[in-house]
Amino acid sequence: MRFKKPQVRYADTPQPATPYQAAGQVWDERIGSPRVQAKNWRLMAFGCLTLALLMAGGLVWRSAQSIVTPYVVEVDNAGQVSAVAKPPRHTGPTMRRPRTTSRAS
């Protein structure tokens, strides 16, 4: 299956008065159409590139946002969950743990 070349005419072309004008019209039909097609494809490619860059920027921006919600889970001696709750805001440590260090000799 071959694609048919579209016949795009924006205005009626007058009959050429000279052989030079006839050659110019043939040249415009032969070279002008591929140039216009190349320009349209180039415009589409740059549009897609711009869209891809915007989408990548949006993904980077969205991934930089923190959306983690902490929960406090209370577990009994048997390992069963006894309570689950969100911690109160702006809480500090409740007890000070001794700092332990291990040095390899």
PDB file of N, CA and C in Angstrom:
ATOM      1  N   MET A   1       0.841  -1.173   0.000  1.00  0.00           N
ATOM      2  CA  MET A   1       0.000   0.000   0.000  1.00  0.00           C
ATOM      3  C   MET A   1       0.884   1.233   0.000  1.00  0.00           C
ATOM      4  N   ARG A   2       0.686   2.092  -0.929  1.00  0.00           N
ATOM      5  CA  ARG A   2       1.459   3.323  -1.013  1.00  0.00           C
ATOM      6  C   ARG A   2       0.578   4.486  -0.614  1.00  0.00           C
ATOM      7  N   PHE A   3       1.197   5.444   0.018  1.00  0.00           N
ATOM      8  CA  PHE A   3       0.462   6.642   0.398  1.00  0.00           C
ATOM      9  C   PHE A   3       0.415   7.591  -0.789  1.00  0.00           C
ATOM     10  N   LYS A   4      -0.712   8.198  -0.959  1.00  0.00           N
ATOM     11  CA  LYS A   4      -0.856   9.144  -2.054  1.00  0.00           C
ATOM     12  C   LYS A   4      -0.341  10.501  -1.610  1.00  0.00           C
ATOM     13  N   LYS A   5       0.303  11.178  -2.517  1.00  0.00           N
ATOM     14  CA  LYS A   5       0.818  12.505  -2.233  1.00  0.00           C
ATOM     15  C   LYS A   5      -0.358  13.475  -2.193  1.00  0.00           C
ATOM     16  N   PRO A   6      -0.494  14.219  -1.104  1.00  0.00           N
ATOM     17  CA  PRO A   6      -1.619  15.142  -1.033  1.00  0.00           C
ATOM     18  C   PRO A   6      -1.425  16.313  -1.999  1.00  0.00           C
ATOM     19  N   GLN A   7      -2.477  16.682  -2.622  1.00  0.00           N
ATOM     20  CA  GLN A   7      -2.441  17.824  -3.536  1.00  0.00           C
ATOM     21  C   GLN A   7      -2.934  19.049  -2.773  1.00  0.00           C
ATOM     22  N   VAL A   8      -2.012  19.794  -2.216  1.00  0.00           N
ATOM     23  CA  VAL A   8      -2.360  20.975  -1.443  1.00  0.00           C
ATOM     24  C   VAL A   8      -2.200  22.189  -2.337  1.00  0.00           C
ATOM     25  N   ARG A   9      -3.269  22.905  -2.499  1.00  0.00           N
ATOM     26  CA  ARG A   9      -3.236  24.138  -3.281  1.00  0.00           C
ATOM     27  C   ARG A   9      -3.836  25.239  -2.419  1.00  0.00           C
ATOM     28  N   TYR A  10      -3.063  26.252  -2.200  1.00  0.00           N
ATOM     29  CA  TYR A  10      -3.543  27.370  -1.396  1.00  0.00           C
ATOM     30  C   TYR A  10      -4.165  28.457  -2.262  1.00  0.00           C
ATOM     31  N   ALA A  11      -3.825  28.472  -3.501  1.00  0.00           N
ATOM     32  CA  ALA A  11      -4.395  29.454  -4.431  1.00  0.00           C
ATOM     33  C   ALA A  11      -4.242  28.901  -5.843  1.00  0.00           C
ATOM     34  N   ASP A  12      -5.014  29.430  -6.746  1.00  0.00           N
ATOM     35  CA  ASP A  12      -4.878  29.033  -8.143  1.00  0.00           C
ATOM     36  C   ASP A  12      -3.581  29.604  -8.694  1.00  0.00           C
ATOM     37  N   THR A  13      -2.780  28.732  -9.263  1.00  0.00           N
ATOM     38  CA  THR A  13      -1.513  29.165  -9.833  1.00  0.00           C
ATOM     39  C   THR A  13      -1.753  29.581 -11.278  1.00  0.00           C
ATOM     40  N   PRO A  14      -1.358  30.791 -11.614  1.00  0.00           N
ATOM     41  CA  PRO A  14      -1.560  31.224 -13.003  1.00  0.00           C
ATOM     42  C   PRO A  14      -0.641  30.449 -13.946  1.00  0.00           C
ATOM     43  N   GLN A  15      -1.032  30.372 -15.179  1.00  0.00           N
ATOM     44  CA  GLN A  15      -0.211  29.710 -16.181  1.00  0.00           C
ATOM     45  C   GLN A  15       1.090  30.494 -16.348  1.00  0.00           C
ATOM     46  N   PRO A  16       2.219  29.782 -16.379  1.00  0.00           N
ATOM     47  CA  PRO A  16       3.493  30.491 -16.519  1.00  0.00           C
ATOM     48  C   PRO A  16       3.599  31.162 -17.890  1.00  0.00           C
ATOM     49  N   ALA A  17       4.122  32.377 -17.857  1.00  0.00           N
ATOM     50  CA  ALA A  17       4.271  33.131 -19.105  1.00  0.00           C
ATOM     51  C   ALA A  17       5.589  32.798 -19.797  1.00  0.00           C
ATOM     52  N   THR A  18       6.583  32.420 -19.024  1.00  0.00           N
ATOM     53  CA  THR A  18       7.897  32.136 -19.603  1.00  0.00           C
ATOM     54  C   THR A  18       8.343  30.735 -19.177  1.00  0.00           C
ATOM     55  N   PRO A  19       9.292  30.167 -19.900  1.00  0.00           N
ATOM     56  CA  PRO A  19       9.834  28.868 -19.481  1.00  0.00           C
ATOM     57  C   PRO A  19      10.509  28.942 -18.103  1.00  0.00           C
ATOM     58  N   TYR A  20      11.055  30.098 -17.774  1.00  0.00           N
ATOM     59  CA  TYR A  20      11.686  30.282 -16.470  1.00  0.00           C
ATOM     60  C   TYR A  20      10.643  30.138 -15.354  1.00  0.00           C
ATOM     61  N   GLN A  21       9.469  30.727 -15.532  1.00  0.00           N
ATOM     62  CA  GLN A  21       8.403  30.612 -14.542  1.00  0.00           C
ATOM     63  C   GLN A  21       7.881  29.174 -14.460  1.00  0.00           C
ATOM     64  N   ALA A  22       7.800  28.494 -15.602  1.00  0.00           N
ATOM     65  CA  ALA A  22       7.358  27.094 -15.605  1.00  0.00           C
ATOM     66  C   ALA A  22       8.348  26.223 -14.828  1.00  0.00           C
ATOM     67  N   ALA A  23       9.647  26.467 -15.045  1.00  0.00           N
ATOM     68  CA  ALA A  23      10.667  25.712 -14.314  1.00  0.00           C
ATOM     69  C   ALA A  23      10.601  26.031 -12.819  1.00  0.00           C
ATOM     70  N   GLY A  24      10.325  27.291 -12.492  1.00  0.00           N
ATOM     71  CA  GLY A  24      10.191  27.677 -11.085  1.00  0.00           C
ATOM     72  C   GLY A  24       9.026  26.974 -10.412  1.00  0.00           C
ATOM     73  N   GLN A  25       7.899  26.844 -11.128  1.00  0.00           N
ATOM     74  CA  GLN A  25       6.748  26.145 -10.556  1.00  0.00           C
ATOM     75  C   GLN A  25       7.047  24.662 -10.345  1.00  0.00           C
ATOM     76  N   VAL A  26       7.712  24.047 -11.306  1.00  0.00           N
ATOM     77  CA  VAL A  26       8.076  22.636 -11.153  1.00  0.00           C
ATOM     78  C   VAL A  26       9.031  22.467  -9.976  1.00  0.00           C
ATOM     79  N   TRP A  27       9.977  23.387  -9.858  1.00  0.00           N
ATOM     80  CA  TRP A  27      10.928  23.345  -8.747  1.00  0.00           C
ATOM     81  C   TRP A  27      10.205  23.509  -7.407  1.00  0.00           C
ATOM     82  N   ASP A  28       9.255  24.441  -7.352  1.00  0.00           N
ATOM     83  CA  ASP A  28       8.501  24.646  -6.119  1.00  0.00           C
ATOM     84  C   ASP A  28       7.688  23.411  -5.747  1.00  0.00           C
ATOM     85  N   GLU A  29       7.101  22.752  -6.739  1.00  0.00           N
ATOM     86  CA  GLU A  29       6.324  21.550  -6.448  1.00  0.00           C
ATOM     87  C   GLU A  29       7.223  20.404  -5.996  1.00  0.00           C
ATOM     88  N   ARG A  30       8.414  20.317  -6.592  1.00  0.00           N
ATOM     89  CA  ARG A  30       9.297  19.200  -6.279  1.00  0.00           C
ATOM     90  C   ARG A  30      10.041  19.417  -4.959  1.00  0.00           C
ATOM     91  N   ILE A  31      10.527  20.614  -4.723  1.00  0.00           N
ATOM     92  CA  ILE A  31      11.338  20.893  -3.539  1.00  0.00           C
ATOM     93  C   ILE A  31      10.513  21.526  -2.424  1.00  0.00           C
ATOM     94  N   GLY A  32       9.543  22.324  -2.770  1.00  0.00           N
ATOM     95  CA  GLY A  32       8.769  23.050  -1.762  1.00  0.00           C
ATOM     96  C   GLY A  32       7.969  22.140  -0.854  1.00  0.00           C
ATOM     97  N   SER A  33       7.326  21.124  -1.419  1.00  0.00           N
ATOM     98  CA  SER A  33       6.504  20.226  -0.614  1.00  0.00           C
ATOM     99  C   SER A  33       7.336  19.452   0.416  1.00  0.00           C
ATOM    100  N   PRO A  34       8.468  18.851   0.038  1.00  0.00           N
ATOM    101  CA  PRO A  34       9.278  18.179   1.068  1.00  0.00           C
ATOM    102  C   PRO A  34       9.823  19.147   2.119  1.00  0.00           C
ATOM    103  N   ARG A  35      10.120  20.372   1.716  1.00  0.00           N
ATOM    104  CA  ARG A  35      10.612  21.343   2.703  1.00  0.00           C
ATOM    105  C   ARG A  35       9.530  21.676   3.716  1.00  0.00           C
ATOM    106  N   VAL A  36       8.304  21.844   3.233  1.00  0.00           N
ATOM    107  CA  VAL A  36       7.196  22.132   4.145  1.00  0.00           C
ATOM    108  C   VAL A  36       6.945  20.934   5.054  1.00  0.00           C
ATOM    109  N   GLN A  37       7.000  19.724   4.495  1.00  0.00           N
ATOM    110  CA  GLN A  37       6.810  18.530   5.311  1.00  0.00           C
ATOM    111  C   GLN A  37       7.911  18.403   6.359  1.00  0.00           C
ATOM    112  N   ALA A  38       9.144  18.673   5.963  1.00  0.00           N
ATOM    113  CA  ALA A  38      10.256  18.595   6.915  1.00  0.00           C
ATOM    114  C   ALA A  38      10.085  19.630   8.018  1.00  0.00           C
ATOM    115  N   LYS A  39       9.628  20.816   7.662  1.00  0.00           N
ATOM    116  CA  LYS A  39       9.400  21.858   8.665  1.00  0.00           C
ATOM    117  C   LYS A  39       8.313  21.420   9.643  1.00  0.00           C
ATOM    118  N   ASN A  40       7.243  20.824   9.127  1.00  0.00           N
ATOM    119  CA  ASN A  40       6.160  20.376  10.001  1.00  0.00           C
ATOM    120  C   ASN A  40       6.629  19.260  10.932  1.00  0.00           C
ATOM    121  N   TRP A  41       7.408  18.308  10.418  1.00  0.00           N
ATOM    122  CA  TRP A  41       7.916  17.235  11.263  1.00  0.00           C
ATOM    123  C   TRP A  41       8.887  17.769  12.307  1.00  0.00           C
ATOM    124  N   ARG A  42       9.715  18.726  11.915  1.00  0.00           N
ATOM    125  CA  ARG A  42      10.654  19.331  12.860  1.00  0.00           C
ATOM    126  C   ARG A  42       9.896  20.050  13.971  1.00  0.00           C
ATOM    127  N   LEU A  43       8.854  20.779  13.597  1.00  0.00           N
ATOM    128  CA  LEU A  43       8.038  21.482  14.584  1.00  0.00           C
ATOM    129  C   LEU A  43       7.382  20.480  15.539  1.00  0.00           C
ATOM    130  N   MET A  44       6.877  19.389  15.008  1.00  0.00           N
ATOM    131  CA  MET A  44       6.263  18.361  15.837  1.00  0.00           C
ATOM    132  C   MET A  44       7.300  17.719  16.769  1.00  0.00           C
ATOM    133  N   ALA A  45       8.500  17.477  16.270  1.00  0.00           N
ATOM    134  CA  ALA A  45       9.542  16.851  17.089  1.00  0.00           C
ATOM    135  C   ALA A  45       9.952  17.769  18.237  1.00  0.00           C
ATOM    136  N   PHE A  46      10.120  19.053  17.966  1.00  0.00           N
ATOM    137  CA  PHE A  46      10.478  19.986  19.036  1.00  0.00           C
ATOM    138  C   PHE A  46       9.327  20.149  20.026  1.00  0.00           C
ATOM    139  N   GLY A  47       8.104  20.087  19.544  1.00  0.00           N
ATOM    140  CA  GLY A  47       6.955  20.134  20.451  1.00  0.00           C
ATOM    141  C   GLY A  47       6.930  18.931  21.379  1.00  0.00           C
ATOM    142  N   CYS A  48       7.197  17.745  20.833  1.00  0.00           N
ATOM    143  CA  CYS A  48       7.241  16.530  21.659  1.00  0.00           C
ATOM    144  C   CYS A  48       8.407  16.576  22.639  1.00  0.00           C
ATOM    145  N   LEU A  49       9.540  17.107  22.204  1.00  0.00           N
ATOM    146  CA  LEU A  49      10.687  17.237  23.101  1.00  0.00           C
ATOM    147  C   LEU A  49      10.365  18.183  24.254  1.00  0.00           C
ATOM    148  N   THR A  50       9.710  19.298  23.949  1.00  0.00           N
ATOM    149  CA  THR A  50       9.318  20.245  24.992  1.00  0.00           C
ATOM    150  C   THR A  50       8.350  19.591  25.968  1.00  0.00           C
ATOM    151  N   LEU A  51       7.387  18.865  25.447  1.00  0.00           N
ATOM    152  CA  LEU A  51       6.428  18.175  26.309  1.00  0.00           C
ATOM    153  C   LEU A  51       7.130  17.139  27.189  1.00  0.00           C
ATOM    154  N   ALA A  52       8.073  16.394  26.630  1.00  0.00           N
ATOM    155  CA  ALA A  52       8.804  15.386  27.406  1.00  0.00           C
ATOM    156  C   ALA A  52       9.628  16.037  28.514  1.00  0.00           C
ATOM    157  N   LEU A  53      10.261  17.177  28.208  1.00  0.00           N
ATOM    158  CA  LEU A  53      11.043  17.874  29.231  1.00  0.00           C
ATOM    159  C   LEU A  53      10.145  18.413  30.340  1.00  0.00           C
ATOM    160  N   LEU A  54       8.982  18.932  29.978  1.00  0.00           N
ATOM    161  CA  LEU A  54       8.044  19.409  30.997  1.00  0.00           C
ATOM    162  C   LEU A  54       7.556  18.256  31.876  1.00  0.00           C
ATOM    163  N   MET A  55       7.268  17.135  31.261  1.00  0.00           N
ATOM    164  CA  MET A  55       6.812  15.981  32.037  1.00  0.00           C
ATOM    165  C   MET A  55       7.928  15.459  32.954  1.00  0.00           C
ATOM    166  N   ALA A  56       9.160  15.424  32.462  1.00  0.00           N
ATOM    167  CA  ALA A  56      10.284  14.973  33.292  1.00  0.00           C
ATOM    168  C   ALA A  56      10.501  15.934  34.456  1.00  0.00           C
ATOM    169  N   GLY A  57      10.408  17.233  34.184  1.00  0.00           N
ATOM    170  CA  GLY A  57      10.533  18.218  35.262  1.00  0.00           C
ATOM    171  C   GLY A  57       9.434  18.062  36.296  1.00  0.00           C
ATOM    172  N   GLY A  58       8.221  17.800  35.840  1.00  0.00           N
ATOM    173  CA  GLY A  58       7.120  17.581  36.771  1.00  0.00           C
ATOM    174  C   GLY A  58       7.325  16.340  37.624  1.00  0.00           C
ATOM    175  N   LEU A  59       7.860  15.281  37.027  1.00  0.00           N
ATOM    176  CA  LEU A  59       8.134  14.066  37.798  1.00  0.00           C
ATOM    177  C   LEU A  59       9.229  14.296  38.835  1.00  0.00           C
ATOM    178  N   VAL A  60      10.262  15.040  38.468  1.00  0.00           N
ATOM    179  CA  VAL A  60      11.333  15.339  39.425  1.00  0.00           C
ATOM    180  C   VAL A  60      10.787  16.190  40.562  1.00  0.00           C
ATOM    181  N   TRP A  61       9.992  17.189  40.237  1.00  0.00           N
ATOM    182  CA  TRP A  61       9.411  18.062  41.263  1.00  0.00           C
ATOM    183  C   TRP A  61       8.504  17.262  42.195  1.00  0.00           C
ATOM    184  N   ARG A  62       7.695  16.374  41.616  1.00  0.00           N
ATOM    185  CA  ARG A  62       6.759  15.580  42.422  1.00  0.00           C
ATOM    186  C   ARG A  62       7.506  14.584  43.300  1.00  0.00           C
ATOM    187  N   SER A  63       8.580  14.006  42.793  1.00  0.00           N
ATOM    188  CA  SER A  63       9.326  13.036  43.595  1.00  0.00           C
ATOM    189  C   SER A  63      10.110  13.705  44.718  1.00  0.00           C
ATOM    190  N   ALA A  64      10.373  15.004  44.607  1.00  0.00           N
ATOM    191  CA  ALA A  64      11.098  15.713  45.657  1.00  0.00           C
ATOM    192  C   ALA A  64      10.195  16.052  46.840  1.00  0.00           C
ATOM    193  N   GLN A  65       8.898  15.975  46.665  1.00  0.00           N
ATOM    194  CA  GLN A  65       7.983  16.273  47.756  1.00  0.00           C
ATOM    195  C   GLN A  65       7.866  15.063  48.671  1.00  0.00           C
ATOM    196  N   SER A  66       7.897  15.319  49.979  1.00  0.00           N
ATOM    197  CA  SER A  66       7.791  14.238  50.949  1.00  0.00           C
ATOM    198  C   SER A  66       6.318  14.006  51.281  1.00  0.00           C
ATOM    199  N   ILE A  67       5.860  12.790  51.093  1.00  0.00           N
ATOM    200  CA  ILE A  67       4.466  12.476  51.385  1.00  0.00           C
ATOM    201  C   ILE A  67       4.371  11.280  52.336  1.00  0.00           C
ATOM    202  N   VAL A  68       5.406  11.050  53.132  1.00  0.00           N
ATOM    203  CA  VAL A  68       5.426   9.929  54.066  1.00  0.00           C
ATOM    204  C   VAL A  68       4.700  10.345  55.342  1.00  0.00           C
ATOM    205  N   THR A  69       3.766   9.532  55.799  1.00  0.00           N
ATOM    206  CA  THR A  69       3.043   9.793  57.037  1.00  0.00           C
ATOM    207  C   THR A  69       3.518   8.790  58.087  1.00  0.00           C
ATOM    208  N   PRO A  70       4.151   9.271  59.169  1.00  0.00           N
ATOM    209  CA  PRO A  70       4.629   8.331  60.190  1.00  0.00           C
ATOM    210  C   PRO A  70       3.474   7.849  61.083  1.00  0.00           C
ATOM    211  N   TYR A  71       3.599   6.632  61.575  1.00  0.00           N
ATOM    212  CA  TYR A  71       2.636   6.050  62.507  1.00  0.00           C
ATOM    213  C   TYR A  71       3.402   5.444  63.669  1.00  0.00           C
ATOM    214  N   VAL A  72       2.804   5.511  64.852  1.00  0.00           N
ATOM    215  CA  VAL A  72       3.362   4.862  66.030  1.00  0.00           C
ATOM    216  C   VAL A  72       2.579   3.574  66.232  1.00  0.00           C
ATOM    217  N   VAL A  73       3.292   2.466  66.248  1.00  0.00           N
ATOM    218  CA  VAL A  73       2.658   1.153  66.415  1.00  0.00           C
ATOM    219  C   VAL A  73       3.121   0.572  67.747  1.00  0.00           C
ATOM    220  N   GLU A  74       2.161   0.285  68.620  1.00  0.00           N
ATOM    221  CA  GLU A  74       2.471  -0.307  69.919  1.00  0.00           C
ATOM    222  C   GLU A  74       2.281  -1.819  69.818  1.00  0.00           C
ATOM    223  N   VAL A  75       3.307  -2.546  70.234  1.00  0.00           N
ATOM    224  CA  VAL A  75       3.295  -4.008  70.132  1.00  0.00           C
ATOM    225  C   VAL A  75       3.431  -4.589  71.538  1.00  0.00           C
ATOM    226  N   ASP A  76       2.610  -5.596  71.867  1.00  0.00           N
ATOM    227  CA  ASP A  76       2.699  -6.230  73.189  1.00  0.00           C
ATOM    228  C   ASP A  76       3.801  -7.290  73.199  1.00  0.00           C
ATOM    229  N   ASN A  77       3.928  -7.989  74.322  1.00  0.00           N
ATOM    230  CA  ASN A  77       5.002  -8.977  74.480  1.00  0.00           C
ATOM    231  C   ASN A  77       4.861 -10.156  73.533  1.00  0.00           C
ATOM    232  N   ALA A  78       3.648 -10.465  73.099  1.00  0.00           N
ATOM    233  CA  ALA A  78       3.424 -11.597  72.203  1.00  0.00           C
ATOM    234  C   ALA A  78       3.695 -11.227  70.746  1.00  0.00           C
ATOM    235  N   GLY A  79       3.952  -9.966  70.478  1.00  0.00           N
ATOM    236  CA  GLY A  79       4.223  -9.523  69.115  1.00  0.00           C
ATOM    237  C   GLY A  79       2.982  -9.083  68.361  1.00  0.00           C
ATOM    238  N   GLN A  80       1.866  -8.991  69.071  1.00  0.00           N
ATOM    239  CA  GLN A  80       0.623  -8.550  68.456  1.00  0.00           C
ATOM    240  C   GLN A  80       0.512  -7.029  68.538  1.00  0.00           C
ATOM    241  N   VAL A  81      -0.096  -6.436  67.529  1.00  0.00           N
ATOM    242  CA  VAL A  81      -0.286  -4.986  67.498  1.00  0.00           C
ATOM    243  C   VAL A  81      -1.416  -4.637  68.445  1.00  0.00           C
ATOM    244  N   SER A  82      -1.134  -3.710  69.378  1.00  0.00           N
ATOM    245  CA  SER A  82      -2.177  -3.316  70.317  1.00  0.00           C
ATOM    246  C   SER A  82      -2.727  -1.929  70.017  1.00  0.00           C
ATOM    247  N   ALA A  83      -1.946  -1.060  69.403  1.00  0.00           N
ATOM    248  CA  ALA A  83      -2.446   0.287  69.082  1.00  0.00           C
ATOM    249  C   ALA A  83      -1.655   0.853  67.907  1.00  0.00           C
ATOM    250  N   VAL A  84      -2.371   1.593  67.058  1.00  0.00           N
ATOM    251  CA  VAL A  84      -1.757   2.285  65.926  1.00  0.00           C
ATOM    252  C   VAL A  84      -2.307   3.699  65.922  1.00  0.00           C
ATOM    253  N   ALA A  85      -1.424   4.691  65.856  1.00  0.00           N
ATOM    254  CA  ALA A  85      -1.881   6.086  65.854  1.00  0.00           C
ATOM    255  C   ALA A  85      -0.830   6.960  65.193  1.00  0.00           C
ATOM    256  N   LYS A  86      -1.277   8.114  64.740  1.00  0.00           N
ATOM    257  CA  LYS A  86      -0.336   9.108  64.235  1.00  0.00           C
ATOM    258  C   LYS A  86       0.300   9.798  65.431  1.00  0.00           C
ATOM    259  N   PRO A  87       1.582  10.097  65.363  1.00  0.00           N
ATOM    260  CA  PRO A  87       2.215  10.771  66.498  1.00  0.00           C
ATOM    261  C   PRO A  87       1.766  12.229  66.564  1.00  0.00           C
ATOM    262  N   PRO A  88       1.763  12.809  67.768  1.00  0.00           N
ATOM    263  CA  PRO A  88       1.438  14.243  67.859  1.00  0.00           C
ATOM    264  C   PRO A  88       2.537  15.062  67.191  1.00  0.00           C
ATOM    265  N   ARG A  89       2.177  16.208  66.703  1.00  0.00           N
ATOM    266  CA  ARG A  89       3.155  17.049  65.995  1.00  0.00           C
ATOM    267  C   ARG A  89       4.178  17.637  66.964  1.00  0.00           C
ATOM    268  N   HIS A  90       5.364  17.852  66.466  1.00  0.00           N
ATOM    269  CA  HIS A  90       6.455  18.516  67.182  1.00  0.00           C
ATOM    270  C   HIS A  90       6.775  17.822  68.500  1.00  0.00           C
ATOM    271  N   THR A  91       6.949  16.542  68.449  1.00  0.00           N
ATOM    272  CA  THR A  91       7.351  15.820  69.651  1.00  0.00           C
ATOM    273  C   THR A  91       8.850  15.615  69.623  1.00  0.00           C
ATOM    274  N   GLY A  92       9.428  15.628  70.786  1.00  0.00           N
ATOM    275  CA  GLY A  92      10.851  15.383  70.914  1.00  0.00           C
ATOM    276  C   GLY A  92      11.077  14.005  71.503  1.00  0.00           C
ATOM    277  N   PRO A  93      12.315  13.645  71.737  1.00  0.00           N
ATOM    278  CA  PRO A  93      12.586  12.351  72.352  1.00  0.00           C
ATOM    279  C   PRO A  93      12.066  12.327  73.788  1.00  0.00           C
ATOM    280  N   THR A  94      11.548  11.196  74.220  1.00  0.00           N
ATOM    281  CA  THR A  94      10.968  11.103  75.561  1.00  0.00           C
ATOM    282  C   THR A  94      12.001  10.730  76.611  1.00  0.00           C
ATOM    283  N   MET A  95      12.975   9.963  76.264  1.00  0.00           N
ATOM    284  CA  MET A  95      14.016   9.623  77.227  1.00  0.00           C
ATOM    285  C   MET A  95      15.362   9.622  76.521  1.00  0.00           C
ATOM    286  N   ARG A  96      16.372   9.918  77.296  1.00  0.00           N
ATOM    287  CA  ARG A  96      17.696   9.982  76.713  1.00  0.00           C
ATOM    288  C   ARG A  96      18.348   8.615  76.826  1.00  0.00           C
ATOM    289  N   ARG A  97      18.800   8.114  75.708  1.00  0.00           N
ATOM    290  CA  ARG A  97      19.455   6.809  75.703  1.00  0.00           C
ATOM    291  C   ARG A  97      20.963   7.014  75.803  1.00  0.00           C
ATOM    292  N   PRO A  98      21.612   6.137  76.506  1.00  0.00           N
ATOM    293  CA  PRO A  98      23.072   6.275  76.584  1.00  0.00           C
ATOM    294  C   PRO A  98      23.707   5.962  75.234  1.00  0.00           C
ATOM    295  N   ARG A  99      24.697   6.719  74.908  1.00  0.00           N
ATOM    296  CA  ARG A  99      25.392   6.522  73.639  1.00  0.00           C
ATOM    297  C   ARG A  99      26.352   5.350  73.786  1.00  0.00           C
ATOM    298  N   THR A 100      26.243   4.428  72.878  1.00  0.00           N
ATOM    299  CA  THR A 100      27.141   3.276  72.898  1.00  0.00           C
ATOM    300  C   THR A 100      28.013   3.330  71.659  1.00  0.00           C
ATOM    301  N   THR A 101      29.232   3.022  71.852  1.00  0.00           N
ATOM    302  CA  THR A 101      30.164   2.962  70.729  1.00  0.00           C
ATOM    303  C   THR A 101      30.909   1.643  70.809  1.00  0.00           C
ATOM    304  N   SER A 102      31.192   1.127  69.686  1.00  0.00           N
ATOM    305  CA  SER A 102      31.996  -0.092  69.661  1.00  0.00           C
ATOM    306  C   SER A 102      33.229   0.194  68.827  1.00  0.00           C
ATOM    307  N   ARG A 103      34.338  -0.139  69.391  1.00  0.00           N
ATOM    308  CA  ARG A 103      35.597   0.068  68.684  1.00  0.00           C
ATOM    309  C   ARG A 103      36.222  -1.282  68.403  1.00  0.00           C
ATOM    310  N   ALA A 104      36.600  -1.438  67.177  1.00  0.00           N
ATOM    311  CA  ALA A 104      37.297  -2.676  66.816  1.00  0.00           C
ATOM    312  C   ALA A 104      38.771  -2.493  67.099  1.00  0.00           C
ATOM    313  N   SER A 105      39.360  -3.428  67.858  1.00  0.00           N
ATOM    314  CA  SER A 105      40.782  -3.293  68.150  1.00  0.00           C
ATOM    315  C   SER A 105      41.616  -4.142  67.246  1.00  0.00           C
TER     316      SER A 105
END
